[in-house]
Coordinates of C-alpha atoms in Angstrom, one line a residue:
Chain G
M62 CA 75.6 106.8 282.4
N63 CA 78.0 109.7 282.3
I64 CA 78.2 113.4 280.7
N65 CA 81.7 114.2 279.7
P66 CA 81.9 118.3 280.1
H67 CA 84.1 118.3 277.2
V68 CA 81.1 116.4 275.3
L69 CA 78.2 118.5 276.7
Y70 CA 79.9 121.7 275.4
I71 CA 80.0 120.7 271.5
I72 CA 76.7 119.1 272.0
I73 CA 75.5 122.6 273.5
G74 CA 77.5 124.4 270.4
A75 CA 76.2 121.8 267.7
M76 CA 72.6 122.1 268.8
I77 CA 72.8 126.3 268.5
V78 CA 74.1 125.9 265.1
T79 CA 71.8 123.7 263.8
A80 CA 68.6 125.6 265.1
I81 CA 69.3 128.5 263.6
P82 CA 69.5 127.7 260.0
R83 CA 65.9 125.5 260.8
I84 CA 64.3 128.7 263.1
I85 CA 65.7 132.1 261.3
P86 CA 63.6 131.6 258.1
F87 CA 59.9 131.1 260.0
V88 CA 61.0 133.9 262.0
V89 CA 61.9 136.0 258.9
L90 CA 59.0 135.3 256.7
Q91 CA 56.5 135.2 259.5
R92 CA 56.5 138.9 259.0
L93 CA 57.8 139.4 255.8
A94 CA 55.3 139.0 252.4
L95 CA 57.5 137.6 249.5
P96 CA 57.1 138.5 246.4
K97 CA 55.5 135.7 243.8
P98 CA 58.5 134.5 241.9
V99 CA 60.5 134.3 245.3
L100 CA 57.4 131.9 246.4
Q101 CA 57.3 130.0 243.3
W102 CA 61.5 129.7 243.4
L103 CA 60.8 128.2 247.1
S104 CA 58.1 125.8 245.8
Y105 CA 61.1 124.1 243.5
I106 CA 62.9 123.2 246.9
P107 CA 61.1 120.0 247.5
I108 CA 61.6 118.5 244.2
C109 CA 65.2 119.9 244.2
I110 CA 66.5 118.9 247.6
F111 CA 65.0 115.2 247.7
T112 CA 66.9 115.1 244.3
A113 CA 70.0 116.1 245.3
L114 CA 69.7 114.1 248.8
V115 CA 69.0 110.9 246.6
M116 CA 72.4 111.5 244.5
E117 CA 74.0 112.6 247.6
N118 CA 74.1 108.8 248.3
L119 CA 74.7 108.1 245.0
L120 CA 78.3 109.9 244.5
V121 CA 81.4 108.5 246.5
R122 CA 84.0 111.2 246.6
T123 CA 87.5 109.6 246.7
E124 CA 90.6 111.2 246.5
T125 CA 91.1 111.8 243.0
S126 CA 87.5 111.4 241.9
V127 CA 84.2 110.9 242.0
T128 CA 82.3 107.7 241.2
F129 CA 79.0 106.4 241.8
N130 CA 78.6 104.0 244.9
G131 CA 77.7 100.7 243.2
Q132 CA 76.2 99.3 246.1
V133 CA 74.0 102.0 246.8
L134 CA 73.2 102.5 242.8
M135 CA 72.0 98.0 242.8
A136 CA 69.9 99.2 246.2
V137 CA 68.5 102.1 244.3
F138 CA 66.2 100.7 241.4
P139 CA 64.1 98.2 243.5
T140 CA 63.2 100.6 245.6
L141 CA 62.7 103.1 242.8
V142 CA 60.2 100.3 241.2
T143 CA 58.4 100.3 244.7
A144 CA 58.2 103.9 245.1
L145 CA 56.8 104.3 241.6
W146 CA 54.4 101.4 241.8
S147 CA 53.1 100.9 245.2
K148 CA 52.9 105.0 246.1
N149 CA 53.6 103.8 249.3
L150 CA 56.6 105.5 251.9
L151 CA 56.9 102.8 254.1
A152 CA 57.0 100.1 252.2
T153 CA 59.2 102.2 249.6
V154 CA 61.4 102.1 252.7
V155 CA 61.4 98.5 253.9
V156 CA 62.2 97.2 250.5
G157 CA 65.4 99.8 250.1
I158 CA 66.9 98.3 253.6
V159 CA 65.8 94.9 252.3
S160 CA 67.5 95.5 249.3
M161 CA 70.7 96.8 250.4
A162 CA 71.1 94.5 253.4
V163 CA 71.0 91.6 250.5
V164 CA 73.5 93.6 248.3
R165 CA 75.8 93.9 251.2
L166 CA 75.3 90.2 251.8
L167 CA 76.2 89.5 248.5
W168 CA 79.3 91.4 247.9
M169 CA 81.1 92.2 251.4
G170 CA 81.6 88.7 251.8
Chain C
M4 CA 24.9 126.8 259.1
S5 CA 25.1 122.6 259.3
I6 CA 27.0 122.5 256.2
A7 CA 29.3 125.1 257.2
S8 CA 30.0 123.7 260.2
E9 CA 30.3 120.1 258.9
L10 CA 32.8 121.4 256.5
S11 CA 34.7 123.2 258.9
G12 CA 35.0 120.1 261.3
T13 CA 36.1 117.9 258.1
K14 CA 39.0 120.9 257.4
H15 CA 39.3 120.6 261.3
D16 CA 40.3 116.9 261.5
S17 CA 43.2 116.8 258.6
L18 CA 44.5 119.8 260.6
S19 CA 44.5 118.6 264.2
F20 CA 46.9 117.6 266.1
L21 CA 46.3 114.0 266.0
Q22 CA 46.3 113.9 262.2
G23 CA 49.6 115.5 262.6
V24 CA 51.2 112.1 264.6
K25 CA 49.2 109.8 262.0
D26 CA 50.9 111.3 259.5
C27 CA 54.3 110.8 261.3
I28 CA 53.8 107.1 261.0
P29 CA 54.7 105.7 257.3
T30 CA 58.0 107.7 258.7
L31 CA 58.6 106.4 261.7
L32 CA 60.1 103.0 260.1
G33 CA 62.8 105.5 258.9
Y34 CA 63.7 107.2 261.8
V35 CA 63.7 104.2 263.9
C36 CA 66.2 102.5 261.3
V37 CA 68.4 105.6 260.8
G38 CA 68.4 106.7 264.9
F39 CA 69.2 103.0 265.9
A40 CA 72.0 102.7 263.4
A41 CA 73.4 106.7 264.7
G42 CA 72.9 105.2 268.4
I43 CA 75.0 101.9 267.3
V44 CA 77.6 104.2 265.7
G45 CA 77.4 106.8 269.2
A46 CA 78.4 103.8 270.9
S47 CA 81.2 102.4 269.4
S48 CA 82.6 105.5 268.6
G49 CA 82.8 105.7 272.8
V50 CA 80.3 108.1 273.1
S51 CA 77.7 107.2 276.3
T52 CA 74.2 106.2 276.0
M53 CA 73.3 110.0 278.4
E54 CA 75.5 111.6 275.5
I55 CA 73.5 110.0 272.6
A56 CA 70.4 110.8 274.4
L57 CA 71.4 114.5 275.1
M58 CA 72.4 114.8 271.4
S59 CA 69.5 113.3 269.8
A60 CA 67.6 115.4 271.9
L61 CA 69.3 118.9 271.3
V62 CA 71.1 118.3 268.4
Y63 CA 68.6 116.1 266.5
A64 CA 69.8 115.6 263.1
G65 CA 70.4 112.5 261.7
A66 CA 73.7 112.9 259.8
S67 CA 75.1 115.4 261.6
Q68 CA 75.3 112.6 264.6
F69 CA 76.7 110.4 262.6
I70 CA 79.3 112.9 262.0
M71 CA 79.8 114.3 265.5
C72 CA 80.1 111.0 266.9
S73 CA 83.2 109.9 264.6
M74 CA 85.1 113.0 264.6
L75 CA 84.7 112.6 268.2
A76 CA 85.7 109.2 268.5
V77 CA 89.0 111.0 266.5
A78 CA 89.2 113.6 269.1
S79 CA 89.0 116.4 266.7
P80 CA 88.8 119.7 268.2
P81 CA 85.4 121.4 269.1
S82 CA 84.8 124.4 266.7
V83 CA 85.7 122.0 263.9
I84 CA 83.0 119.9 265.2
I85 CA 80.5 122.3 265.1
L86 CA 81.5 123.9 262.3
T87 CA 81.2 120.8 260.4
T88 CA 77.5 120.5 262.1
F89 CA 76.5 123.4 260.7
I90 CA 77.8 122.7 256.9
V91 CA 75.9 119.5 257.0
N92 CA 72.7 120.9 258.4
A93 CA 72.7 124.3 256.5
R94 CA 70.2 123.2 254.3
H95 CA 67.5 123.2 256.3
L96 CA 67.7 127.4 255.8
L97 CA 66.3 126.4 252.4
L98 CA 63.7 123.9 253.8
S99 CA 62.7 125.7 256.4
A100 CA 62.1 129.0 253.9
S101 CA 60.3 126.6 251.6
L102 CA 57.9 125.9 254.5
A103 CA 57.3 129.4 256.3
P104 CA 54.9 131.3 254.1
Y105 CA 52.4 128.6 254.9
F106 CA 52.8 129.3 258.8
S107 CA 53.3 133.2 258.7
K108 CA 49.7 133.8 260.1
Y109 CA 50.6 132.2 263.5
S110 CA 52.3 133.8 266.4
L111 CA 55.9 134.1 266.3
W112 CA 56.5 131.7 269.2
K113 CA 54.6 129.1 267.5
N114 CA 56.5 129.5 263.9
I115 CA 59.9 128.9 266.2
G116 CA 58.4 125.9 267.8
I117 CA 57.7 124.5 264.0
G118 CA 60.6 125.3 262.8
V119 CA 63.3 123.8 265.8
L120 CA 61.4 120.7 265.2
L121 CA 61.8 120.2 261.1
T122 CA 63.8 117.4 259.7
D123 CA 64.2 116.7 256.0
E124 CA 61.2 114.1 256.4
S125 CA 58.8 116.2 258.2
F126 CA 59.4 118.7 255.6
G127 CA 58.8 115.8 253.2
V128 CA 55.5 114.9 254.8
A129 CA 54.5 118.7 255.0
S130 CA 55.1 119.7 251.3
D131 CA 53.7 116.1 250.0
K132 CA 50.4 117.2 251.6
L133 CA 50.6 120.7 250.0
A134 CA 51.7 119.8 246.6
K135 CA 48.8 117.1 246.9
G136 CA 46.5 120.2 247.6
G137 CA 46.1 119.9 250.9
Q138 CA 46.5 122.5 253.8
V139 CA 48.5 123.1 256.8
S140 CA 48.2 124.0 260.4
D141 CA 50.3 124.4 263.5
R142 CA 48.4 122.0 265.2
W143 CA 49.0 119.4 262.6
M144 CA 52.8 120.1 261.8
N145 CA 53.1 119.9 266.1
G146 CA 51.8 116.4 265.7
L147 CA 54.0 115.5 263.0
N148 CA 57.0 116.9 264.6
I149 CA 56.7 115.7 268.4
T150 CA 56.0 112.4 267.3
A151 CA 58.9 112.2 264.8
Y152 CA 60.9 114.0 267.5
L153 CA 59.8 111.2 270.2
A154 CA 60.6 108.5 268.2
W155 CA 63.7 109.8 267.1
I156 CA 64.8 109.8 270.6
A157 CA 63.8 106.5 271.8
S158 CA 65.7 105.2 268.4
C159 CA 68.8 106.8 269.3
V160 CA 68.7 105.9 273.2
A161 CA 68.0 101.9 271.7
G162 CA 70.6 101.9 269.1
G163 CA 73.3 103.6 272.1
I164 CA 72.2 100.6 274.8
L165 CA 72.1 97.5 271.8
G166 CA 75.4 99.1 270.3
N167 CA 77.8 96.8 273.0
W168 CA 76.4 94.3 271.1
I169 CA 76.1 95.4 267.1
S170 CA 79.2 97.7 265.7
R171 CA 78.4 97.8 262.2
P172 CA 74.8 98.8 261.7
E173 CA 75.5 99.1 258.0
V174 CA 75.1 95.3 257.3
F175 CA 71.4 95.0 258.1
G176 CA 71.1 97.9 255.5
L177 CA 69.6 100.5 258.3
D178 CA 71.4 103.5 256.4
F179 CA 69.5 102.8 253.4
A180 CA 66.1 103.7 255.2
L181 CA 67.0 107.5 254.5
P182 CA 68.0 107.5 250.8
A183 CA 64.9 105.4 250.2
M184 CA 62.7 108.0 252.1
F185 CA 63.9 111.0 249.7
L186 CA 63.3 108.8 247.1
A187 CA 59.6 107.9 247.9
L188 CA 59.4 111.6 248.7
L189 CA 60.3 112.9 245.5
I190 CA 58.5 110.4 243.5
S191 CA 55.3 111.5 245.3
Q192 CA 56.1 115.1 244.6
L193 CA 56.6 114.0 241.2
Q194 CA 53.3 112.3 241.1
S195 CA 51.1 115.2 242.7
V196 CA 52.7 117.4 239.7
H197 CA 49.7 118.6 237.1
T198 CA 50.4 116.6 233.8
S199 CA 51.1 119.6 232.0
K200 CA 53.8 120.7 234.5
L201 CA 55.2 117.1 234.7
K202 CA 58.1 117.8 232.0
H203 CA 59.4 120.9 233.4
R204 CA 60.1 119.0 236.7
L205 CA 61.8 116.0 235.2
L206 CA 63.4 118.5 233.4
L207 CA 64.6 120.0 236.9
V208 CA 65.2 116.6 238.4
L209 CA 67.9 116.4 235.3
C210 CA 69.6 119.4 235.9
M211 CA 69.9 118.6 240.0
A212 CA 71.1 115.2 238.9
V213 CA 73.8 116.5 236.3
L214 CA 75.0 119.3 238.4
M215 CA 75.4 117.1 241.5
Y216 CA 78.4 115.3 239.8
P217 CA 80.5 118.5 239.0
L218 CA 79.8 120.2 242.3
S219 CA 80.7 117.2 244.3
W220 CA 84.0 117.6 242.9
W221 CA 85.1 121.0 243.5
V222 CA 82.8 121.4 247.4
P223 CA 81.9 118.9 250.2
S224 CA 78.8 116.9 249.4
H225 CA 76.8 119.3 252.1
I226 CA 77.4 122.2 250.2
A227 CA 76.4 120.9 246.2
V228 CA 73.2 119.7 247.8
I229 CA 72.5 123.6 248.6
V230 CA 74.3 124.8 245.8
A231 CA 72.6 122.9 243.1
T232 CA 69.4 123.2 244.9
M233 CA 69.8 127.1 244.2
I234 CA 70.8 127.0 240.8
T235 CA 67.6 124.5 239.8
A236 CA 65.4 126.2 241.8
T237 CA 66.4 129.8 240.0
I238 CA 66.7 127.5 236.5
G239 CA 63.0 126.3 237.6
V240 CA 61.6 129.9 237.7
L241 CA 63.2 131.1 234.6
T242 CA 62.0 128.2 232.4
D243 CA 58.4 128.2 234.2
K244 CA 55.4 129.6 231.7

């Protein structure tokens, strides 16, 4: 149960750089009224960012190329079906975890 | 008068701190699984349980914590670790900017409090509520954020303690909790889009998916996420009538 001073400095530095991007827009936009096209642009962020985060997990970057992660691809299908069918976040996460565990069990030996 | 107070009563309920706590519950499994995995990875990278606790409480960012632990394990220079952490989390600029206009009526300190605890998932729950025509308040957002925050710290610490016995959390598929949650949040967003706009939104999803591929060749994936989102949101504005 000890904290290495070197690790502590890194954690504090990381705290500052993770807090800044989260706080700045709230501070700036608290006193700034945005024009309609900008608000519309911001309204597309949820759909775009969640697609990006799913894609980020699907792609693997190697030294020479970018390919699809086969295991993730296999686990995505049952997860997607659950999301569409159940419309339930918790059920989707459970099916996702179980699918991934099964895929890894079968393909990792 | 009675109708007015009744209306404000129901409005108040859906915006209360307690409702925020309740709305966080469906995402808790995701936090627990990923926090658990982060704790295990931390422990197997030689990060002490106290350091894991401090990291989860102060940095409070899943992907960053994984990367920080693996970089600490190979003794990367502090400046490189901190810069990498910044890049991995820079997308929060977009998340915060997207949500901030709904909180501009609150004080500066309340805004800072909401922003500092914002995560992909709490952003997801809030934007989902807004997409379904709901409203958000400072108390509701704090209930959501603080519940997630406490669950995250507890799961990271639990993972850190158990990490002495389990070294490969990926075997249990725990790491897939996050992509599964992102997928569910994406589908939920699309399901709350009006039918007349659905085709437009699906084209944006397609555009994102296609853009991510070449961008991942050229830049690190965390930057690809930001660039692809900015391009596609712009296309969205230009193509929406």
